[in-house]
Amino acid sequence: MESIRANTVLAARREEIELHTADGLTLVGELALPADREPVATLVTLHPLPTHGGFMDSHVLKKASYRLPALADLAVLRFNTRGTSSPRGTSEGAFDEADGERFDVAAAIEFADFHELARPWLLGWSFGTDLALMHGADPAIEGAILLSPPLRFAREEHLRHWAQTGKPVLALVPELDDYLRPQEARRRFAPLEQAQIVGVDGAKHLWVGETFVRRALEEIVRTVVPDHEALTWEVEESLVVGHDG
């Protein structure tokens, strides 16, 4: 057996993808699938604020793609929103303060639907949570998981729209978040009646540290595939295909 480290990459089928938006842009991304079976559910990920360093490789999302296809049979779709760059490449367009990004979210959901990816959930982090709340309440989406939601761009009307769908929403709110902490989050999320607010002791907005990454991934799996056994952080050596960096 081998312990999973911060940079461990587990076996998966990985393919570079392109998303095509309704306003004519091409966005770059990656889809990670279980190595030898079909996924039981899909995470459509939405990254943090690109003007502050957020991109498809933001570490929690990247580690989800490195681990969860093997550990939980999940598909993980990551992409750069408009104007965002990563080693994968640069998506066309320019940052639009969560407005034009509605086309990006729609393109990702459409990709998952067209390719018949099982049970798609939105997984947003920081700015990505605003995109999920503002633009992600699509009939094809089963629910949303929000990491460090700042509620910077999303307004009460977006929360009420999600509430009307009845779809589940889990918000993981760091105890020491820079923007929105658990007590205030419970007040601000009140219009979204079915939202579950989970405070994470000791965590900060950026989820730095393997302890907090594991907590986030455990909560994600528990929500998306509740009948799945608890994640293990030791795996057969044959599942480890490399280390990032």
Short mmCIF file of C-alpha atoms in Angstrom, two decimals:
data_model
loop_
_atom_site.label_atom_id
_atom_site.label_comp_id
_atom_site.label_asym_id
_atom_site.label_seq_id
_atom_site.Cartn_x
_atom_site.Cartn_y
_atom_site.Cartn_z
CA MET A 1 0.00 0.00 0.00
CA GLU A 2 1.08 3.59 -0.62
CA SER A 3 -0.06 6.72 1.19
CA ILE A 4 -1.57 9.47 -0.93
CA ARG A 5 0.57 12.60 -0.74
CA ALA A 6 -0.26 16.15 -1.76
CA ASN A 7 1.06 15.59 -5.29
CA THR A 8 -0.05 11.99 -5.86
CA VAL A 9 -1.71 11.25 -9.20
CA LEU A 10 -3.94 8.17 -9.33
CA ALA A 11 -4.99 6.17 -12.37
CA ALA A 12 -7.66 7.67 -14.63
CA ARG A 13 -8.55 8.19 -18.26
CA ARG A 14 -7.65 11.82 -18.93
CA GLU A 15 -8.46 13.74 -22.08
CA GLU A 16 -8.06 17.34 -23.12
CA ILE A 17 -11.38 18.87 -24.10
CA GLU A 18 -12.75 22.05 -25.61
CA LEU A 19 -16.02 23.73 -24.71
CA HIS A 20 -17.84 25.94 -27.19
CA THR A 21 -19.96 28.78 -25.84
CA ALA A 22 -23.14 30.19 -27.31
CA ASP A 23 -21.37 33.55 -27.82
CA GLY A 24 -18.68 31.95 -29.98
CA LEU A 25 -15.74 31.28 -27.66
CA THR A 26 -13.61 28.16 -27.27
CA LEU A 27 -12.68 27.23 -23.71
CA VAL A 28 -9.97 24.72 -22.84
CA GLY A 29 -10.29 21.99 -20.23
CA GLU A 30 -9.74 18.42 -19.16
CA LEU A 31 -12.01 15.49 -18.37
CA ALA A 32 -10.81 12.79 -15.97
CA LEU A 33 -12.75 9.51 -15.90
CA PRO A 34 -12.33 6.29 -13.89
CA ALA A 35 -9.63 4.16 -15.51
CA ASP A 36 -11.63 1.02 -16.16
CA ARG A 37 -15.32 1.73 -15.60
CA GLU A 38 -18.01 4.30 -16.20
CA PRO A 39 -18.42 7.11 -13.66
CA VAL A 40 -21.25 6.97 -11.13
CA ALA A 41 -21.48 10.77 -11.04
CA THR A 42 -19.74 13.85 -12.45
CA LEU A 43 -18.23 16.98 -10.95
CA VAL A 44 -18.43 20.00 -13.25
CA THR A 45 -15.91 22.28 -11.57
CA LEU A 46 -15.88 26.09 -11.53
CA HIS A 47 -12.62 27.65 -10.43
CA PRO A 48 -11.78 30.66 -8.21
CA LEU A 49 -11.45 34.25 -9.42
CA PRO A 50 -9.08 34.39 -12.41
CA THR A 51 -8.04 37.98 -11.65
CA HIS A 52 -6.66 36.67 -8.33
CA GLY A 53 -4.91 33.55 -9.63
CA GLY A 54 -7.83 31.16 -9.99
CA PHE A 55 -7.84 28.67 -12.88
CA MET A 56 -8.71 25.07 -13.69
CA ASP A 57 -5.58 23.88 -11.83
CA SER A 58 -6.48 25.57 -8.54
CA HIS A 59 -5.26 22.94 -6.13
CA VAL A 60 -8.46 21.49 -4.64
CA LEU A 61 -9.99 21.04 -8.10
CA LYS A 62 -6.78 19.58 -9.50
CA LYS A 63 -6.52 17.13 -6.59
CA ALA A 64 -10.15 16.16 -7.10
CA SER A 65 -9.26 15.23 -10.69
CA TYR A 66 -6.14 13.37 -9.54
CA ARG A 67 -7.91 11.31 -6.89
CA LEU A 68 -11.67 11.00 -7.18
CA PRO A 69 -11.92 9.04 -10.45
CA ALA A 70 -9.92 6.26 -8.75
CA LEU A 71 -11.21 6.63 -5.19
CA ALA A 72 -14.91 7.25 -5.84
CA ASP A 73 -15.60 6.45 -9.52
CA LEU A 74 -16.32 10.11 -10.24
CA ALA A 75 -15.77 11.99 -13.48
CA VAL A 76 -14.12 15.39 -12.97
CA LEU A 77 -14.51 18.08 -15.62
CA ARG A 78 -12.24 21.12 -15.24
CA PHE A 79 -11.93 24.09 -17.58
CA ASN A 80 -10.67 27.66 -17.76
CA THR A 81 -13.40 30.27 -17.89
CA ARG A 82 -13.14 32.98 -20.54
CA GLY A 83 -9.78 34.73 -20.64
CA THR A 84 -8.21 32.36 -18.11
CA SER A 85 -4.86 30.62 -18.67
CA SER A 86 -3.24 27.47 -17.29
CA PRO A 87 -0.67 24.96 -18.58
CA ARG A 88 -3.55 23.43 -20.57
CA GLY A 89 -3.89 26.68 -22.52
CA THR A 90 -5.85 29.91 -22.57
CA SER A 91 -9.59 30.12 -23.05
CA GLU A 92 -10.79 32.71 -25.53
CA GLY A 93 -12.49 35.90 -24.44
CA ALA A 94 -11.97 38.09 -21.39
CA PHE A 95 -13.04 38.04 -17.75
CA ASP A 96 -16.54 39.50 -17.48
CA GLU A 97 -17.25 39.75 -13.74
CA ALA A 98 -19.61 36.73 -13.68
CA ASP A 99 -21.86 38.03 -16.47
CA GLY A 100 -20.55 36.58 -19.74
CA GLU A 101 -19.36 33.58 -17.75
CA ARG A 102 -22.98 32.39 -17.84
CA PHE A 103 -22.17 31.09 -21.33
CA ASP A 104 -19.14 29.24 -19.94
CA VAL A 105 -21.21 27.48 -17.29
CA ALA A 106 -23.85 26.58 -19.87
CA ALA A 107 -21.18 25.18 -22.22
CA ALA A 108 -19.78 22.94 -19.48
CA ILE A 109 -23.22 21.64 -18.56
CA GLU A 110 -24.01 21.07 -22.24
CA PHE A 111 -20.77 19.12 -22.67
CA ALA A 112 -21.63 16.86 -19.74
CA ASP A 113 -25.14 16.35 -21.08
CA PHE A 114 -24.05 15.69 -24.68
CA HIS A 115 -21.45 13.15 -23.57
CA GLU A 116 -23.97 11.51 -21.22
CA LEU A 117 -21.77 11.95 -18.17
CA ALA A 118 -23.59 10.47 -15.20
CA ARG A 119 -25.37 12.62 -12.61
CA PRO A 120 -23.61 15.97 -13.02
CA TRP A 121 -23.06 18.15 -9.95
CA LEU A 122 -21.53 21.61 -9.90
CA LEU A 123 -18.46 22.03 -7.72
CA GLY A 124 -17.62 25.71 -7.34
CA TRP A 125 -14.84 27.31 -5.35
CA SER A 126 -14.92 31.01 -4.38
CA PHE A 127 -15.80 32.89 -7.62
CA GLY A 128 -16.90 29.53 -8.97
CA THR A 129 -19.60 29.38 -6.30
CA ASP A 130 -21.03 32.65 -7.56
CA LEU A 131 -21.11 31.22 -11.07
CA ALA A 132 -22.86 28.09 -9.80
CA LEU A 133 -25.48 30.08 -7.90
CA MET A 134 -26.05 32.65 -10.66
CA HIS A 135 -26.00 30.42 -13.72
CA GLY A 136 -26.01 26.78 -12.70
CA ALA A 137 -29.59 25.92 -11.71
CA ASP A 138 -30.04 23.92 -14.89
CA PRO A 139 -32.45 20.97 -15.18
CA ALA A 140 -29.51 18.70 -16.07
CA ILE A 141 -27.67 19.48 -12.82
CA GLU A 142 -28.40 17.41 -9.71
CA GLY A 143 -27.08 19.87 -7.16
CA ALA A 144 -24.20 22.11 -6.15
CA ILE A 145 -21.27 21.99 -3.75
CA LEU A 146 -19.80 25.34 -2.81
CA LEU A 147 -16.29 25.76 -1.36
CA SER A 148 -15.65 29.11 0.37
CA PRO A 149 -18.67 30.93 -1.07
CA PRO A 150 -18.07 34.71 -0.82
CA LEU A 151 -21.50 35.69 -2.18
CA ARG A 152 -19.73 38.53 -3.97
CA PHE A 153 -21.61 38.46 -7.28
CA ALA A 154 -24.56 36.18 -6.44
CA ARG A 155 -27.59 37.98 -5.07
CA GLU A 156 -30.66 36.99 -3.11
CA GLU A 157 -32.64 36.47 -6.33
CA HIS A 158 -30.18 33.76 -7.38
CA LEU A 159 -30.51 32.01 -4.05
CA ARG A 160 -34.30 32.11 -4.32
CA HIS A 161 -34.14 30.68 -7.83
CA TRP A 162 -32.04 27.75 -6.58
CA ALA A 163 -34.47 27.32 -3.70
CA GLN A 164 -37.34 26.94 -6.16
CA THR A 165 -35.57 24.07 -7.90
CA GLY A 166 -35.43 22.03 -4.71
CA LYS A 167 -31.98 20.81 -5.74
CA PRO A 168 -29.52 20.14 -2.89
CA VAL A 169 -26.79 22.67 -2.12
CA LEU A 170 -23.89 22.06 0.26
CA ALA A 171 -21.75 25.03 1.29
CA LEU A 172 -18.42 24.26 2.96
CA VAL A 173 -17.51 27.46 4.81
CA PRO A 174 -14.08 27.82 6.40
CA GLU A 175 -14.05 28.94 10.01
CA LEU A 176 -11.34 31.50 9.18
CA ASP A 177 -12.53 32.55 5.74
CA ASP A 178 -11.48 36.00 4.54
CA TYR A 179 -14.88 36.85 3.07
CA LEU A 180 -17.74 34.87 4.59
CA ARG A 181 -17.62 32.82 7.79
CA PRO A 182 -20.10 30.17 8.98
CA GLN A 183 -22.37 32.29 11.18
CA GLU A 184 -22.79 35.01 8.56
CA ALA A 185 -23.14 32.38 5.84
CA ARG A 186 -26.13 30.85 7.60
CA ARG A 187 -27.81 34.26 7.64
CA ARG A 188 -26.93 35.13 4.04
CA PHE A 189 -28.01 31.74 2.69
CA ALA A 190 -31.39 31.83 4.44
CA PRO A 191 -33.33 32.41 1.17
CA LEU A 192 -31.93 29.12 -0.15
CA GLU A 193 -33.89 27.02 2.28
CA GLN A 194 -32.42 23.63 1.43
CA ALA A 195 -28.80 24.80 1.63
CA GLN A 196 -26.70 22.88 4.13
CA ILE A 197 -24.02 25.09 5.65
CA VAL A 198 -21.06 23.17 7.06
CA GLY A 199 -18.47 25.14 8.99
CA VAL A 200 -14.95 23.72 8.69
CA ASP A 201 -12.90 24.35 11.81
CA GLY A 202 -9.45 25.79 11.21
CA ALA A 203 -9.85 26.10 7.46
CA LYS A 204 -9.18 29.26 5.47
CA HIS A 205 -10.50 30.49 2.13
CA LEU A 206 -7.77 28.79 0.10
CA TRP A 207 -7.99 25.35 1.77
CA VAL A 208 -4.22 25.19 2.18
CA GLY A 209 -2.94 21.97 3.71
CA GLU A 210 -3.60 18.33 2.99
CA THR A 211 -5.87 18.01 6.04
CA PHE A 212 -8.33 20.50 4.61
CA VAL A 213 -8.13 19.18 1.05
CA ARG A 214 -9.04 15.73 2.35
CA ARG A 215 -11.92 17.16 4.36
CA ALA A 216 -13.28 18.88 1.26
CA LEU A 217 -12.99 15.75 -0.89
CA GLU A 218 -14.61 13.63 1.81
CA GLU A 219 -17.58 16.01 2.02
CA ILE A 220 -17.88 16.07 -1.77
CA VAL A 221 -18.01 12.28 -2.04
CA ARG A 222 -20.36 11.97 0.92
CA THR A 223 -22.77 14.37 -0.80
CA VAL A 224 -22.58 13.13 -4.38
CA VAL A 225 -22.41 9.39 -3.69
CA PRO A 226 -23.77 9.00 -0.16
CA ASP A 227 -23.68 5.19 -0.28
CA HIS A 228 -19.95 5.19 -1.04
CA GLU A 229 -17.66 3.93 1.68
CA ALA A 230 -15.45 6.45 3.46
CA LEU A 231 -12.46 7.55 1.42
CA THR A 232 -9.15 5.92 2.22
CA TRP A 233 -5.86 7.73 1.88
CA GLU A 234 -3.81 4.59 1.33
CA VAL A 235 -4.09 2.79 -1.99
CA GLU A 236 -2.58 -0.10 -3.88
CA GLU A 237 0.72 0.91 -5.47
CA SER A 238 -0.67 -0.07 -8.87
CA LEU A 239 -3.16 2.83 -8.65
CA VAL A 240 -0.41 5.43 -8.35
CA VAL A 241 0.64 6.59 -11.79
CA GLY A 242 2.91 9.47 -10.76
CA HIS A 243 3.43 12.60 -8.73
CA ASP A 244 2.76 16.13 -9.92
CA GLY A 245 5.80 18.36 -9.77
#
